[in-house]
PDB file of C-alpha atoms in Angstrom:
ATOM      1  CA  MET A  28       0.219  27.533  49.222  1.00 67.00           C
ATOM      2  CA  PHE A  29      -0.075  25.095  46.312  1.00 71.00           C
ATOM      3  CA  LEU A  30       3.701  24.634  46.053  1.00 72.00           C
ATOM      4  CA  GLY A  31       3.857  23.919  49.777  1.00 75.00           C
ATOM      5  CA  VAL A  32       1.316  21.104  49.374  1.00 74.00           C
ATOM      6  CA  ILE A  33       3.337  19.637  46.500  1.00 67.00           C
ATOM      7  CA  LYS A  34       6.600  19.861  48.484  1.00 74.00           C
ATOM      8  CA  ARG A  35       5.043  18.087  51.469  1.00 76.00           C
ATOM      9  CA  ALA A  36       3.683  15.336  49.200  1.00 68.00           C
ATOM     10  CA  ILE A  37       7.089  14.855  47.576  1.00 69.00           C
ATOM     11  CA  ASP A  38       8.788  14.707  50.969  1.00 73.00           C
ATOM     12  CA  LYS A  39       6.392  11.960  52.060  1.00 73.00           C
ATOM     13  CA  VAL A  40       7.029   9.951  48.897  1.00 71.00           C
ATOM     14  CA  ASN A  41      10.771  10.588  48.729  1.00 71.00           C
ATOM     15  CA  THR A  42      11.847   7.922  51.188  1.00 77.00           C
ATOM     16  CA  PRO A  43      15.115   5.940  51.119  1.00 81.00           C
ATOM     17  CA  LYS A  44      13.158   2.742  50.507  1.00 82.00           C
ATOM     18  CA  LEU A  45      11.407   4.196  47.449  1.00 79.00           C
ATOM     19  CA  ARG A  46      14.642   5.739  46.179  1.00 78.00           C
ATOM     20  CA  SER A  47      16.473   2.386  46.355  1.00 84.00           C
ATOM     21  CA  PHE A  48      13.558   0.642  44.622  1.00 83.00           C
ATOM     22  CA  ALA A  49      13.608   3.214  41.816  1.00 79.00           C
ATOM     23  CA  LEU A  50      17.375   2.864  41.372  1.00 82.00           C
ATOM     24  CA  ALA A  51      17.162  -0.922  41.292  1.00 87.00           C
ATOM     25  CA  ASN A  52      14.281  -0.904  38.800  1.00 89.00           C
ATOM     26  CA  TRP A  53      15.081   2.111  36.639  1.00 88.00           C
ATOM     27  CA  LEU A  54      14.678   0.251  33.332  1.00 93.00           C
ATOM     28  CA  PRO A  55      11.109  -1.025  33.854  1.00 92.00           C
ATOM     29  CA  ILE A  56      10.087   2.292  35.385  1.00 89.00           C
ATOM     30  CA  SER A  57      11.455   4.306  32.471  1.00 93.00           C
ATOM     31  CA  GLY A  58       9.850   1.833  30.057  1.00 95.00           C
ATOM     32  CA  PHE A  59       6.516   2.276  31.797  1.00 95.00           C
ATOM     33  CA  PHE A  60       6.661   6.060  31.579  1.00 94.00           C
ATOM     34  CA  THR A  61       7.785   5.905  27.939  1.00 96.00           C
ATOM     35  CA  PHE A  62       4.882   3.589  27.142  1.00 97.00           C
ATOM     36  CA  LEU A  63       2.541   5.898  29.042  1.00 96.00           C
ATOM     37  CA  ALA A  64       3.720   8.955  27.091  1.00 97.00           C
ATOM     38  CA  ILE A  65       3.390   7.153  23.741  1.00 98.00           C
ATOM     39  CA  SER A  66      -0.084   5.869  24.664  1.00 97.00           C
ATOM     40  CA  LEU A  67      -1.219   9.336  25.676  1.00 97.00           C
ATOM     41  CA  TRP A  68       0.152  10.810  22.426  1.00 97.00           C
ATOM     42  CA  PHE A  69      -1.605   8.276  20.182  1.00 97.00           C
ATOM     43  CA  GLY A  70      -4.785   8.427  22.244  1.00 96.00           C
ATOM     44  CA  PHE A  71      -4.872  12.203  21.984  1.00 96.00           C
ATOM     45  CA  THR A  72      -4.219  12.247  18.222  1.00 93.00           C
ATOM     46  CA  PHE A  73      -6.857   9.549  17.650  1.00 93.00           C
ATOM     47  CA  LEU A  74      -9.415  11.468  19.685  1.00 93.00           C
ATOM     48  CA  ALA A  75      -8.542  14.779  18.011  1.00 90.00           C
ATOM     49  CA  ASP A  76      -8.876  13.239  14.522  1.00 85.00           C
ATOM     50  CA  ALA A  77     -12.150  11.561  15.460  1.00 86.00           C
ATOM     51  CA  ILE A  78     -13.633  14.813  16.710  1.00 88.00           C
ATOM     52  CA  TYR A  79     -12.250  16.889  13.823  1.00 85.00           C
ATOM     53  CA  PHE A  80     -13.362  14.606  10.984  1.00 82.00           C
ATOM     54  CA  ASN A  81     -16.804  13.893  12.484  1.00 81.00           C
ATOM     55  CA  ASP A  82     -17.610  17.588  12.185  1.00 79.00           C
ATOM     56  CA  PRO A  83     -19.686  18.070   8.987  1.00 80.00           C
ATOM     57  CA  ASP A  84     -17.618  21.173   8.156  1.00 79.00           C
ATOM     58  CA  HIS A  85     -14.568  18.925   7.641  1.00 77.00           C
ATOM     59  CA  GLN A  86     -16.201  16.242   5.487  1.00 80.00           C
ATOM     60  CA  ASP A  87     -16.039  16.162   1.682  1.00 80.00           C
ATOM     61  CA  ASN A  88     -14.271  19.517   1.506  1.00 82.00           C
ATOM     62  CA  GLU A  89     -12.963  21.081  -1.661  1.00 87.00           C
ATOM     63  CA  LEU A  90      -9.277  20.211  -1.950  1.00 88.00           C
ATOM     64  CA  LYS A  91      -6.730  22.799  -0.902  1.00 90.00           C
ATOM     65  CA  GLY A  92      -3.062  22.926  -1.832  1.00 91.00           C
ATOM     66  CA  TRP A  93      -1.878  22.041   1.703  1.00 92.00           C
ATOM     67  CA  MET A  94      -3.927  18.830   2.012  1.00 91.00           C
ATOM     68  CA  THR A  95      -2.278  15.412   1.904  1.00 90.00           C
ATOM     69  CA  PRO A  96      -3.753  12.130   0.587  1.00 91.00           C
ATOM     70  CA  LYS A  97      -4.201  11.023   4.232  1.00 89.00           C
ATOM     71  CA  TYR A  98      -6.314  14.109   4.934  1.00 90.00           C
ATOM     72  CA  VAL A  99      -8.431  13.342   1.850  1.00 92.00           C
ATOM     73  CA  GLU A 100      -8.879   9.731   3.036  1.00 90.00           C
ATOM     74  CA  LEU A 101     -10.150  10.900   6.414  1.00 89.00           C
ATOM     75  CA  SER A 102     -12.279  13.734   5.078  1.00 90.00           C
ATOM     76  CA  TYR A 103     -14.006  11.671   2.387  1.00 92.00           C
ATOM     77  CA  GLU A 104     -13.962   8.413   4.400  1.00 90.00           C
ATOM     78  CA  LEU A 105     -12.378   6.495   1.540  1.00 93.00           C
ATOM     79  CA  PRO A 106      -9.858   3.645   1.507  1.00 93.00           C
ATOM     80  CA  ARG A 107      -6.302   4.594   0.559  1.00 91.00           C
ATOM     81  CA  PRO A 108      -6.218   2.729  -2.802  1.00 92.00           C
ATOM     82  CA  ILE A 109      -9.297   4.605  -4.047  1.00 93.00           C
ATOM     83  CA  VAL A 110      -7.866   7.983  -3.045  1.00 92.00           C
ATOM     84  CA  LEU A 111      -4.523   7.216  -4.677  1.00 91.00           C
ATOM     85  CA  GLU A 112      -6.247   6.062  -7.864  1.00 92.00           C
ATOM     86  CA  ALA A 113      -8.427   9.187  -7.988  1.00 92.00           C
ATOM     87  CA  LEU A 114      -5.374  11.388  -7.472  1.00 91.00           C
ATOM     88  CA  GLY A 115      -3.398   9.497 -10.114  1.00 89.00           C
ATOM     89  CA  LEU A 116      -0.661   8.533  -7.659  1.00 87.00           C
ATOM     90  CA  PRO A 117       1.365   5.318  -7.395  1.00 82.00           C
ATOM     91  CA  GLU A 118       0.646   2.852  -4.624  1.00 79.00           C
ATOM     92  CA  LYS A 119       3.388   4.304  -2.422  1.00 77.00           C
ATOM     93  CA  PRO A 120       3.591   8.068  -3.022  1.00 70.00           C
ATOM     94  CA  GLY A 121       6.391  10.132  -1.514  1.00 68.00           C
ATOM     95  CA  SER A 122       5.945  11.197   2.045  1.00 66.00           C
ATOM     96  CA  ARG A 123       3.609  14.108   2.625  1.00 80.00           C
ATOM     97  CA  VAL A 124       2.756  14.847  -0.995  1.00 87.00           C
ATOM     98  CA  ARG A 125       0.467  17.885  -1.084  1.00 91.00           C
ATOM     99  CA  MET A 126      -2.576  18.389  -3.320  1.00 91.00           C
ATOM    100  CA  GLY A 127      -1.081  21.553  -4.836  1.00 91.00           C
ATOM    101  CA  LYS A 128       2.003  19.648  -5.955  1.00 91.00           C
ATOM    102  CA  ILE A 129      -0.092  16.753  -7.301  1.00 91.00           C
ATOM    103  CA  ALA A 130      -2.278  19.116  -9.334  1.00 91.00           C
ATOM    104  CA  SER A 131       0.648  21.083 -10.750  1.00 92.00           C
ATOM    105  CA  SER A 132       2.592  17.922 -11.646  1.00 91.00           C
ATOM    106  CA  GLN A 133      -0.435  16.652 -13.584  1.00 92.00           C
ATOM    107  CA  GLY A 134      -1.095  20.045 -15.189  1.00 93.00           C
ATOM    108  CA  ILE A 135      -4.609  20.382 -13.760  1.00 93.00           C
ATOM    109  CA  SER A 136      -6.287  22.675 -11.264  1.00 92.00           C
ATOM    110  CA  LEU A 137      -7.317  21.785  -7.733  1.00 91.00           C
ATOM    111  CA  GLU A 138     -10.961  22.040  -8.836  1.00 93.00           C
ATOM    112  CA  VAL A 139     -10.444  19.247 -11.389  1.00 93.00           C
ATOM    113  CA  LEU A 140      -8.674  17.164  -8.768  1.00 93.00           C
ATOM    114  CA  THR A 141     -11.560  17.802  -6.360  1.00 93.00           C
ATOM    115  CA  GLU A 142     -14.066  16.598  -8.958  1.00 94.00           C
ATOM    116  CA  ARG A 143     -12.055  13.418  -9.549  1.00 94.00           C
ATOM    117  CA  VAL A 144     -12.040  12.677  -5.814  1.00 94.00           C
ATOM    118  CA  ARG A 145     -15.757  13.448  -5.478  1.00 94.00           C
ATOM    119  CA  LEU A 146     -16.608  11.154  -8.411  1.00 94.00           C
ATOM    120  CA  ALA A 147     -14.495   8.376  -6.887  1.00 94.00           C
ATOM    121  CA  ALA A 148     -16.218   8.930  -3.533  1.00 93.00           C
ATOM    122  CA  ALA A 149     -19.672   8.799  -5.128  1.00 93.00           C
ATOM    123  CA  ASP A 150     -18.808   5.563  -6.977  1.00 93.00           C
ATOM    124  CA  TYR A 151     -17.358   3.999  -3.837  1.00 93.00           C
ATOM    125  CA  ARG A 152     -20.360   4.947  -1.715  1.00 91.00           C
ATOM    126  CA  GLN A 153     -22.787   3.674  -4.344  1.00 92.00           C
ATOM    127  CA  ASN A 154     -20.919   0.351  -4.507  1.00 89.00           C
ATOM    128  CA  GLN A 155     -20.996   0.126  -0.708  1.00 89.00           C
ATOM    129  CA  GLU A 156     -24.752   0.733  -0.664  1.00 86.00           C
ATOM    130  CA  GLU A 157     -25.298  -1.952  -3.322  1.00 85.00           C
ATOM    131  CA  GLN A 158     -23.157  -4.424  -1.365  1.00 84.00           C
ATOM    132  CA  ASN A 159     -25.100  -3.662   1.806  1.00 81.00           C
ATOM    133  CA  LYS A 160     -28.417  -4.239  -0.005  1.00 79.00           C
ATOM    134  CA  ASP A 161     -27.150  -7.511  -1.435  1.00 75.00           C
ATOM    135  CA  GLU A 162     -26.069  -8.744   1.996  1.00 73.00           C
ATOM    136  CA  THR A 163     -29.480  -8.122   3.569  1.00 64.00           C
TER     137      THR A 163
END
């Protein structure tokens, strides 16, 4: 039933005029669909991150070995330079460095690393509050 409806719709759209238009304009059409796919991908990931990190269960979590600096930035709502400084990383760390590897390379536990990030977050938030009070 459903396939029959789809076949009839395709037959109505699949006309020689439309086919010749598509062949003559294949580049803009493929560009449009590529742009559409990329837009949908980024829109979905943005929405998924927004929903995930606005959940209180995913904010200011204790660090786990699988987490990346980007995850910590989003979870603690901190700017990248502050996270990198708290983790003791250079300005441009290697791609996808994990918290477990960072802790082991520095000879500390994940709990110590978590405390460093939480202290940096508390300092940053306090400075933000003071700046907001000064501006008003």
